[in-house]
CSV table of C-alpha atoms in Angstrom, one decimal:
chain,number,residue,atom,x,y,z
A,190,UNK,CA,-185.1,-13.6,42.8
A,191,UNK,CA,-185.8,-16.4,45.3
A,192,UNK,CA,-184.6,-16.3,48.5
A,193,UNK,CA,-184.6,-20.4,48.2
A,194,UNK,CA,-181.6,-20.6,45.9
A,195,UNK,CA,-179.2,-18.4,48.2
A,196,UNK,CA,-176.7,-20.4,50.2
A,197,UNK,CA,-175.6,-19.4,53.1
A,198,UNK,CA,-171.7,-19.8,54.9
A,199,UNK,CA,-171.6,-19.0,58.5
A,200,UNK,CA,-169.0,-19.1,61.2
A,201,UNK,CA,-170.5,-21.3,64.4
A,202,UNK,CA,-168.4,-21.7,67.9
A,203,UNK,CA,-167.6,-24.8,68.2
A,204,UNK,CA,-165.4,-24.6,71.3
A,205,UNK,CA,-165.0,-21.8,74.2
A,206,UNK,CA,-161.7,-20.6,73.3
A,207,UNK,CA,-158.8,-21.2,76.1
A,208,UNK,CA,-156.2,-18.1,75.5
A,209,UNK,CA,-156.5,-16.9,71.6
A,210,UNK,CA,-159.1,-18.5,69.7
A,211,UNK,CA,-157.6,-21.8,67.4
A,212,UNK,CA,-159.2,-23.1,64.1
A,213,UNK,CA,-160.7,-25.6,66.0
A,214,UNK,CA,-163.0,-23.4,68.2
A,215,UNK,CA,-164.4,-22.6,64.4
A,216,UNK,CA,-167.0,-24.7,62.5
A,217,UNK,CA,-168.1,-23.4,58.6
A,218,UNK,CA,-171.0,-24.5,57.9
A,219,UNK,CA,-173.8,-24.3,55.0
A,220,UNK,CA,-177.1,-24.2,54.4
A,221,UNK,CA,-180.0,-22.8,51.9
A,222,UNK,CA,-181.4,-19.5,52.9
A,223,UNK,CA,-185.1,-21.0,54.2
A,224,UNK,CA,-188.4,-19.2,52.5
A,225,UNK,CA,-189.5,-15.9,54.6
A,226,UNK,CA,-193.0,-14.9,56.2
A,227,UNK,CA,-194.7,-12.1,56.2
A,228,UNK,CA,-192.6,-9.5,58.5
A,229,UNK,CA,-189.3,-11.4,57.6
A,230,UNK,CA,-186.2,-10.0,55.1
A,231,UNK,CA,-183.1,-11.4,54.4
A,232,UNK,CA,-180.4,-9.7,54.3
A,233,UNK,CA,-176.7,-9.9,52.0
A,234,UNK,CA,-174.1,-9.4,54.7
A,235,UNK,CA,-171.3,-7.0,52.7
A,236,UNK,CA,-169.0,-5.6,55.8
A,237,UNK,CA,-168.6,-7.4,59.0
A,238,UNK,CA,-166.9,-5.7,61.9
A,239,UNK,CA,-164.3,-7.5,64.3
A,240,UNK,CA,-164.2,-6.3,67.4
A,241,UNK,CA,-161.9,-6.7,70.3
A,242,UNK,CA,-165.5,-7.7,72.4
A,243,UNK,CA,-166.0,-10.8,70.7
A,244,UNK,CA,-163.5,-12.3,72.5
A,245,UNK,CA,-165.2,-11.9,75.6
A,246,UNK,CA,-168.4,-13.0,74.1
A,247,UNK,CA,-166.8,-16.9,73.3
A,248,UNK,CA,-166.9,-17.2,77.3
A,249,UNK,CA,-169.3,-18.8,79.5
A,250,UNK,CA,-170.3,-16.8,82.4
A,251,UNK,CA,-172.2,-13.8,83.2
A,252,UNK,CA,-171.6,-10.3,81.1
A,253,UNK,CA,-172.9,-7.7,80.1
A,254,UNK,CA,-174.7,-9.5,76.6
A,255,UNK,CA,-175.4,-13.7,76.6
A,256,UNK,CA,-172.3,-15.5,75.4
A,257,UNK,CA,-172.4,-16.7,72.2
A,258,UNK,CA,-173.7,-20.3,72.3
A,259,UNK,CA,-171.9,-23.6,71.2
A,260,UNK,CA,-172.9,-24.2,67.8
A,261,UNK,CA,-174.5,-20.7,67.1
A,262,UNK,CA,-173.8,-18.6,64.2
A,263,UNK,CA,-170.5,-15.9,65.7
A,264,UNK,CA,-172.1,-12.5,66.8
A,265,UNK,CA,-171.0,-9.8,64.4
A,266,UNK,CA,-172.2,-6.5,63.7
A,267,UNK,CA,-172.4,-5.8,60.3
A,268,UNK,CA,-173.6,-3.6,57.0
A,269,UNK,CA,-175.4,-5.2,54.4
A,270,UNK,CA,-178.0,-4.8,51.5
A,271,UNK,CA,-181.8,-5.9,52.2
A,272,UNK,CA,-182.2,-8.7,48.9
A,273,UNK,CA,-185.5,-10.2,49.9
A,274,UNK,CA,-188.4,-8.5,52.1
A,275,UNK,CA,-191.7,-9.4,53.0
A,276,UNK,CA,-191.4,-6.7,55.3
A,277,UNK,CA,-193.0,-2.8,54.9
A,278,UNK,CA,-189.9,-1.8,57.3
A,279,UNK,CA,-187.5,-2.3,54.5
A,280,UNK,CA,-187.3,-2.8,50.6
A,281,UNK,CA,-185.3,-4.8,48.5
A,282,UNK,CA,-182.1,-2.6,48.1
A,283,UNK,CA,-182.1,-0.6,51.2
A,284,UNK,CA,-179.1,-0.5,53.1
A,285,UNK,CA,-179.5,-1.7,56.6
A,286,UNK,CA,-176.6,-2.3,59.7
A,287,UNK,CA,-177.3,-4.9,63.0
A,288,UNK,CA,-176.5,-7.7,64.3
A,289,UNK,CA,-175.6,-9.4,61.1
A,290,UNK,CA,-173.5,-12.6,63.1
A,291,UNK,CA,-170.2,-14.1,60.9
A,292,UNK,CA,-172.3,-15.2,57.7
A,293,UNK,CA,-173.1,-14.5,54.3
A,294,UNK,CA,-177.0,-13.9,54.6
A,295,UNK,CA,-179.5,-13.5,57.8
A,296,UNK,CA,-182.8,-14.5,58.0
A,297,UNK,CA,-185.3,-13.1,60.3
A,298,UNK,CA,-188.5,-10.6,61.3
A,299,UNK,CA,-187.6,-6.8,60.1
A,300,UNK,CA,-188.2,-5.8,63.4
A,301,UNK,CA,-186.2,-8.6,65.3
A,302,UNK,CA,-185.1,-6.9,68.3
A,303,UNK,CA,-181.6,-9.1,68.3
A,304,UNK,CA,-181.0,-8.1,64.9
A,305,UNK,CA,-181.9,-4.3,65.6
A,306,UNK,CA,-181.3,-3.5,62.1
A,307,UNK,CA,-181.5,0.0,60.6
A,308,UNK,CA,-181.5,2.0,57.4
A,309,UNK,CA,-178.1,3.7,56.9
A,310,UNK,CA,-177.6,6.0,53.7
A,311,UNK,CA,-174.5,5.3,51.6
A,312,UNK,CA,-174.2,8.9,50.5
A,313,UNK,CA,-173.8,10.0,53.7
A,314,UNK,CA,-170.3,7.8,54.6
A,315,UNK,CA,-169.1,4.4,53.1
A,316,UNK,CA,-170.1,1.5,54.1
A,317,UNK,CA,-167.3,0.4,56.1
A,318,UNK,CA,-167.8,3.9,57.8
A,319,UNK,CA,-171.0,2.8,59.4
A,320,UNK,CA,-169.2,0.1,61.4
A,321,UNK,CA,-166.7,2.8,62.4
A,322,UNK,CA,-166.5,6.0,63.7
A,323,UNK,CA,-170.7,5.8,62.5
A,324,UNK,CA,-171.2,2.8,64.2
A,325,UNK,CA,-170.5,0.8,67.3
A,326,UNK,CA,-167.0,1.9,68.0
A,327,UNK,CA,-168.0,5.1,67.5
A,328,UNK,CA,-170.9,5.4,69.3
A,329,UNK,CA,-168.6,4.0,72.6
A,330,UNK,CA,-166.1,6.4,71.7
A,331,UNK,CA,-168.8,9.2,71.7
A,332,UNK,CA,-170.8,8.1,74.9
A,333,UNK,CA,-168.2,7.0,76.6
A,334,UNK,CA,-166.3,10.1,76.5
A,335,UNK,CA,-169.2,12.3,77.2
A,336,UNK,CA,-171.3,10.3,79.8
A,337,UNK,CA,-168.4,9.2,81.6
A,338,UNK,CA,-165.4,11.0,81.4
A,339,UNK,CA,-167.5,14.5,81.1
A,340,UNK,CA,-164.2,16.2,79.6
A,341,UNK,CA,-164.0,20.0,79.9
A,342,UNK,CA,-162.3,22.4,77.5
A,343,UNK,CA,-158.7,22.8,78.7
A,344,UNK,CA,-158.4,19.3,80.2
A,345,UNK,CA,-156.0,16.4,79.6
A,346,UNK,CA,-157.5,13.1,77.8
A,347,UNK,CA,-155.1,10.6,77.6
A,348,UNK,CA,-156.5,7.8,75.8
A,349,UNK,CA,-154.9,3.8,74.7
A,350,UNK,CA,-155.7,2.0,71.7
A,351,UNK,CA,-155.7,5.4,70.2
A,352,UNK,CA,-155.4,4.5,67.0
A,353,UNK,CA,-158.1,1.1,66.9
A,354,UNK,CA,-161.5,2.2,66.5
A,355,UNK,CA,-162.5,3.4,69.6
A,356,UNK,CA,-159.7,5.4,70.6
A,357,UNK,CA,-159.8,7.2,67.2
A,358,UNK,CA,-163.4,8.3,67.8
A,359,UNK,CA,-162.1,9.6,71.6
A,360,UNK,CA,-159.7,11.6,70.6
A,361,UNK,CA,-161.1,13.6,67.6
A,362,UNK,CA,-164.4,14.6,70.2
A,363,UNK,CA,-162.0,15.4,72.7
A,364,UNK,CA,-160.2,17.7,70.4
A,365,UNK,CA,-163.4,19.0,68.8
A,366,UNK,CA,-164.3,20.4,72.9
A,367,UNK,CA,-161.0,21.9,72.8
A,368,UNK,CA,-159.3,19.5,75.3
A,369,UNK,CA,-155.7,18.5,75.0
A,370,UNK,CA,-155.3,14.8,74.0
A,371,UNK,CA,-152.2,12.2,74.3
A,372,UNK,CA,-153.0,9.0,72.5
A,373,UNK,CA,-151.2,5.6,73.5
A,374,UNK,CA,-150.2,3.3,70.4
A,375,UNK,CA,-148.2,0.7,69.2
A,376,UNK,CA,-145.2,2.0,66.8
A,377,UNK,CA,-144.4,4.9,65.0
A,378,UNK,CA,-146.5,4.4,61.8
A,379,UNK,CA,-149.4,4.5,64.1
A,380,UNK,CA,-148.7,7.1,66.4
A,381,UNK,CA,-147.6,9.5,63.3
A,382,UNK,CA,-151.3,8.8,62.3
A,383,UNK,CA,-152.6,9.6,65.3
A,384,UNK,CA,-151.0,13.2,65.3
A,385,UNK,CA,-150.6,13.9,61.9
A,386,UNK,CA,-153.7,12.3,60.6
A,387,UNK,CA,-156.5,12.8,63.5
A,388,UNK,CA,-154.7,15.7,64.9
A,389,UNK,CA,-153.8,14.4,69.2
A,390,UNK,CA,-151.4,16.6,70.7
A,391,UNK,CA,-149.6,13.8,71.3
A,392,UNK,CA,-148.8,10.1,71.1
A,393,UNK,CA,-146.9,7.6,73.1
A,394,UNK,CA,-145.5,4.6,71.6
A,395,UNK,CA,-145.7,2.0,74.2
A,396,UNK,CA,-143.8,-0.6,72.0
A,397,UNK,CA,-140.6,2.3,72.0
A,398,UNK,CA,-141.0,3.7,74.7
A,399,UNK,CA,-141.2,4.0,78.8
A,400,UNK,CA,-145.2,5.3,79.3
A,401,UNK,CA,-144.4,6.5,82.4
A,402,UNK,CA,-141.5,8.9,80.7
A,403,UNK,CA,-144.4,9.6,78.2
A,404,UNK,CA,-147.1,10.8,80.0
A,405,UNK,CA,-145.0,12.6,82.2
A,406,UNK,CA,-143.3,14.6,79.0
A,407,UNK,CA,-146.4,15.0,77.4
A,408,UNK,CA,-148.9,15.4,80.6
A,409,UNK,CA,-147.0,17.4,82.5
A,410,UNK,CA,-150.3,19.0,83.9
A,411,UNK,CA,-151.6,15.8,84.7
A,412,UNK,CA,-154.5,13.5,83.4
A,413,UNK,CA,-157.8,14.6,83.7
A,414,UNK,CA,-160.0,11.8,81.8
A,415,UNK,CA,-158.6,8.8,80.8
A,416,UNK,CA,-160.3,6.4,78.4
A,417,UNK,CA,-159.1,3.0,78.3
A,418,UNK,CA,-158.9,0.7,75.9
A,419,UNK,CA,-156.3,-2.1,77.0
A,420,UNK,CA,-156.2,-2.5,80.7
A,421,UNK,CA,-152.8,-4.4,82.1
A,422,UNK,CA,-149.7,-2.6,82.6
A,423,UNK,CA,-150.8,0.3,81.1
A,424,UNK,CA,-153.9,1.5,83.4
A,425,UNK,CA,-151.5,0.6,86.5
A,426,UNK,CA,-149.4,3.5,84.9
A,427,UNK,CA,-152.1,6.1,84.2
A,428,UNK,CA,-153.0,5.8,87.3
A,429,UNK,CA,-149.8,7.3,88.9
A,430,UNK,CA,-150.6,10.3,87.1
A,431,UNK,CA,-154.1,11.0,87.2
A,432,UNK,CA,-155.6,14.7,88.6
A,433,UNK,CA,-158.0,15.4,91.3
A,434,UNK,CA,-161.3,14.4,89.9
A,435,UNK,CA,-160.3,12.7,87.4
A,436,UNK,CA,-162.2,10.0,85.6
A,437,UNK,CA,-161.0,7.0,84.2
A,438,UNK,CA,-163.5,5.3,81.6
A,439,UNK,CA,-163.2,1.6,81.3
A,440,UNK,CA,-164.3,0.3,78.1
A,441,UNK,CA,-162.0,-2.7,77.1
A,442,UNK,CA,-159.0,-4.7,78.6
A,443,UNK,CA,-157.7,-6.2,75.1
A,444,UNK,CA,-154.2,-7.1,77.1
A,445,UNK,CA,-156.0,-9.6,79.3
A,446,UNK,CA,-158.8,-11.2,77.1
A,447,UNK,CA,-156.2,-14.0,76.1
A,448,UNK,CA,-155.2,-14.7,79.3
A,449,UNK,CA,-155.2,-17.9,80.9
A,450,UNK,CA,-154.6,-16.8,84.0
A,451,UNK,CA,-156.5,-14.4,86.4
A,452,UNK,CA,-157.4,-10.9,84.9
A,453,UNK,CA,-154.4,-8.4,86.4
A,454,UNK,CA,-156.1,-5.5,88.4
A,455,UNK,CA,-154.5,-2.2,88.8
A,456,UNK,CA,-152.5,-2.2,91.8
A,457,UNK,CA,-152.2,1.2,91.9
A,458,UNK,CA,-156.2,1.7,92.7
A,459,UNK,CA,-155.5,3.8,95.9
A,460,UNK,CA,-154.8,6.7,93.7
A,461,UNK,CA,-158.1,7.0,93.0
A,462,UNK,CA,-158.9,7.8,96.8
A,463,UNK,CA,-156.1,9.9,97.1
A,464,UNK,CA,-157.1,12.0,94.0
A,465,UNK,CA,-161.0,11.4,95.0
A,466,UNK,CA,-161.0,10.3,91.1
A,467,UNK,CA,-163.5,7.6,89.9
A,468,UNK,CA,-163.5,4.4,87.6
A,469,UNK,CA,-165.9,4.0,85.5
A,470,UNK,CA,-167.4,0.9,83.3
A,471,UNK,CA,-169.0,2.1,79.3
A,472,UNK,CA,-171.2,-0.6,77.8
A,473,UNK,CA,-172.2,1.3,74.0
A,474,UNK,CA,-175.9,-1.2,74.3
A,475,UNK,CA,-177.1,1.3,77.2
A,476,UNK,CA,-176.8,4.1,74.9
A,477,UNK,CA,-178.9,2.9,71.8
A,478,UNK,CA,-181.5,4.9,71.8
A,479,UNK,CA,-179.4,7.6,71.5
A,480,UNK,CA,-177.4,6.6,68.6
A,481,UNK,CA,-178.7,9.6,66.2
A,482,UNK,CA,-177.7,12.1,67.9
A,483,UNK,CA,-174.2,10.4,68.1
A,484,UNK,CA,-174.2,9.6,64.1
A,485,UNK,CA,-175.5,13.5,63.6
A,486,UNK,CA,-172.8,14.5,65.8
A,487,UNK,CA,-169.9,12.9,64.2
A,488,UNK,CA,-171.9,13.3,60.5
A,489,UNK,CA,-171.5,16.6,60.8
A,490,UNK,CA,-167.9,16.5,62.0
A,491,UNK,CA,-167.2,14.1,58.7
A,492,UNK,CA,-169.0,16.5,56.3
A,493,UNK,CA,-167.0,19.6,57.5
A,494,UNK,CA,-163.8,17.4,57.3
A,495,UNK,CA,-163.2,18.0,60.8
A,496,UNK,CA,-163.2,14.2,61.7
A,497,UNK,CA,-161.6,11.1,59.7
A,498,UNK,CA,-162.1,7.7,59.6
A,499,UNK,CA,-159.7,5.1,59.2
A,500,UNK,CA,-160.6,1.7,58.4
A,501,UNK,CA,-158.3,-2.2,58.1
A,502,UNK,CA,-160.3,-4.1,55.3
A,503,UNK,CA,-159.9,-7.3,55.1
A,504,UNK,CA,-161.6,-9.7,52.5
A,505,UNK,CA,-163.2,-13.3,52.6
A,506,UNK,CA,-165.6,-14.7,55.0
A,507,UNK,CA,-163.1,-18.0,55.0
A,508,UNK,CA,-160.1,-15.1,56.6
A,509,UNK,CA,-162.7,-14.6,59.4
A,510,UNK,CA,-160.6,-16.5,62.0
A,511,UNK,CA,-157.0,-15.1,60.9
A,512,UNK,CA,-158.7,-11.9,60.8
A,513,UNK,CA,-160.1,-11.8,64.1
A,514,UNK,CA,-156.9,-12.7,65.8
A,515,UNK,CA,-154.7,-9.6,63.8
A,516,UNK,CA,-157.5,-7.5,67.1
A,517,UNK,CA,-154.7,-9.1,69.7
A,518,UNK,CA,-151.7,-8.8,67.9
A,519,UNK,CA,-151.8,-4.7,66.8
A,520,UNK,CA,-151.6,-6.1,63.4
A,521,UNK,CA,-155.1,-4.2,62.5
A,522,UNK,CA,-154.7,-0.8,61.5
A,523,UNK,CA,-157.5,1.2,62.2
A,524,UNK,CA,-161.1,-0.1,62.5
A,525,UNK,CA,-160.5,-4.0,61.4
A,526,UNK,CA,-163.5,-4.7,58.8
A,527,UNK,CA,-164.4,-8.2,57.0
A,528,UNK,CA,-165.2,-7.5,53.6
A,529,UNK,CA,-168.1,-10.5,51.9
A,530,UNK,CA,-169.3,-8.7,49.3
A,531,UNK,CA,-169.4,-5.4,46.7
A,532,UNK,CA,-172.6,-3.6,47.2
């Protein structure tokens, strides 16, 4: 097969979104996949995962990771199959996930340090999987439960989002080291899935309900770790409830990334004097050298049936930008996935 008669569709940013991101902020282009070098692969992009962080990524201004340029191909992680290589690293047909960016095909040096890609094994989980509770949202889940909210067996882990793709992953290790966990989620479909399903002691519907009423009902002990997801209203309320020592894990604000005006800060911050508690930032990129013994963790969890995996597929690269936006309406259930291709 040549490389030269692939064409490739890609997603480039044309404008930095103001509030949620419009069809205009979106350009599709096309082009032919270019001839590779020696070191170079290309890659067939089958499963793109949309993340509640790519939001943040459309802004100018200093982060944690460069914001996406004007005119560049979206950042996406993604699963693919290697269909051209020039490259010992990988053969044709391997299965590889990285940085695959919101397009049909990527073009680049096996060992690109951007594109970080890796072999993944099919057998082992799905494909979609890999971008899941095996991937990036699992890996924060994992790390950012263990690293920073250190949860001991016998505590209270209340974590939001619960049933997006982080706070899946957060629960089910919390549960696996015997802690007691209290989810936060939006309706009843997905709350029942977060007990029934994943097995939380507890779930709050926050579209129902009063949180407050919640978490006192079903922390009546208190809060030990709490691993956040949405920021807002929501942390303020936590807050009120939180233990001596406890730790609060900060991993995404998905109420406020729309915002057009400033970012709302807990006002209730003082609690964490008075309960000598700390806050806590999670960024997955400072764990990646650690990622096996995160996907042999959870593996393991997934082979024993012990831990499940839910995944939102939706297909098309041309839904990309409706897809993306179901992140900030709770439309997604599960971890949201972009289907391009069968394998």
């Amino acid at each position: 097969m040549s490389d030269t008669t692939l064409l490739n569709q890609q997603f480039r940013l044309a404008a930095r979104p103001v509030g949620l991101p419009k069809p205009t902020d979106w350009q599709m282009t096309s082009e032919t996949v270019r001839d590779i070098a020696d070191g170079e692969i290309v890659v067939k992009a089958l499963y793109l995962s949309l993340d509640p962080a790519m939001r943040g990524w459309m802004n100018e201004g200093k982060s944690y990771i460069k914001p996406v340029g004007i005119g560049d191909v979206m950042r996406a992680g993604g699963v693919g199959v290697v269909v051209a290589s020039k490259s010992p690293k990988f053969a044709v047909g391997d299965h590889v996930s990285g940085s695959i960016g919101v397009q049909r095909y990527w073009v680049g040096a096996a060992d690109d340090k951007y594109g970080a890609y890796f072999k993944i094994d099919p057998a082992i989980a799905p494909l979609p999987t890999w971008l899941n509770t095996l991937g990036m949202p699992g890996m924060t889940g994992y790390f950012g439960l263990l690293e920073v909210g250190q949860p001991k067996a016998g505590e209270t882990v209340v974590v939001s989002g619960a049933a997006g793709a982080v706070g899946q992953t957060v629960g089910q290790v919390a549960k696996q080291l015997g802690c007691r966990v209290v989810g936060i989620a939006g309706g009843k479909d997905k709350c029942d899935f977060v007990v029934k399903e994943l097995g939380f002691d507890a779930c709050i519907d926050y579209k129902a309900g009063d949180v407050r009423a919640g978490l006192k009902e079903y922390c009546p002990n208190g809060v030990d770790v709490y691993f956040d997801n949405v920021g807002g209203e929501i942390l303020d309320t936590v807050l009120t409830r939180i233990n001596m020592r406890a730790r609060i894990v900060i991993c995404g604000a998905i109420s406020q990334y729309n915002n057009t005006a400033p970012v709302k800060g807990p006002s209730n911050y003082l609690s964490l004097l008075v309960n000598r508690a700390r806050m806590e930032g999670i960024v997955v990129f400072d764990y990646a050298d650690r990622y096996p013994l995160g996907v042999a963790a959870i593996g393991k969890w997934l082979k024993e049936g012990n831990f499940k995996s839910r995944e939102d597929v939706v297909e098309g690269l041309e839904n990309f930008p409706d897809a993306l936006l179901m992140l900030f309406t709770g439309k997604n259930f599960g971890k949201l996935v972009l289907k391009l291709a069968d394998a």
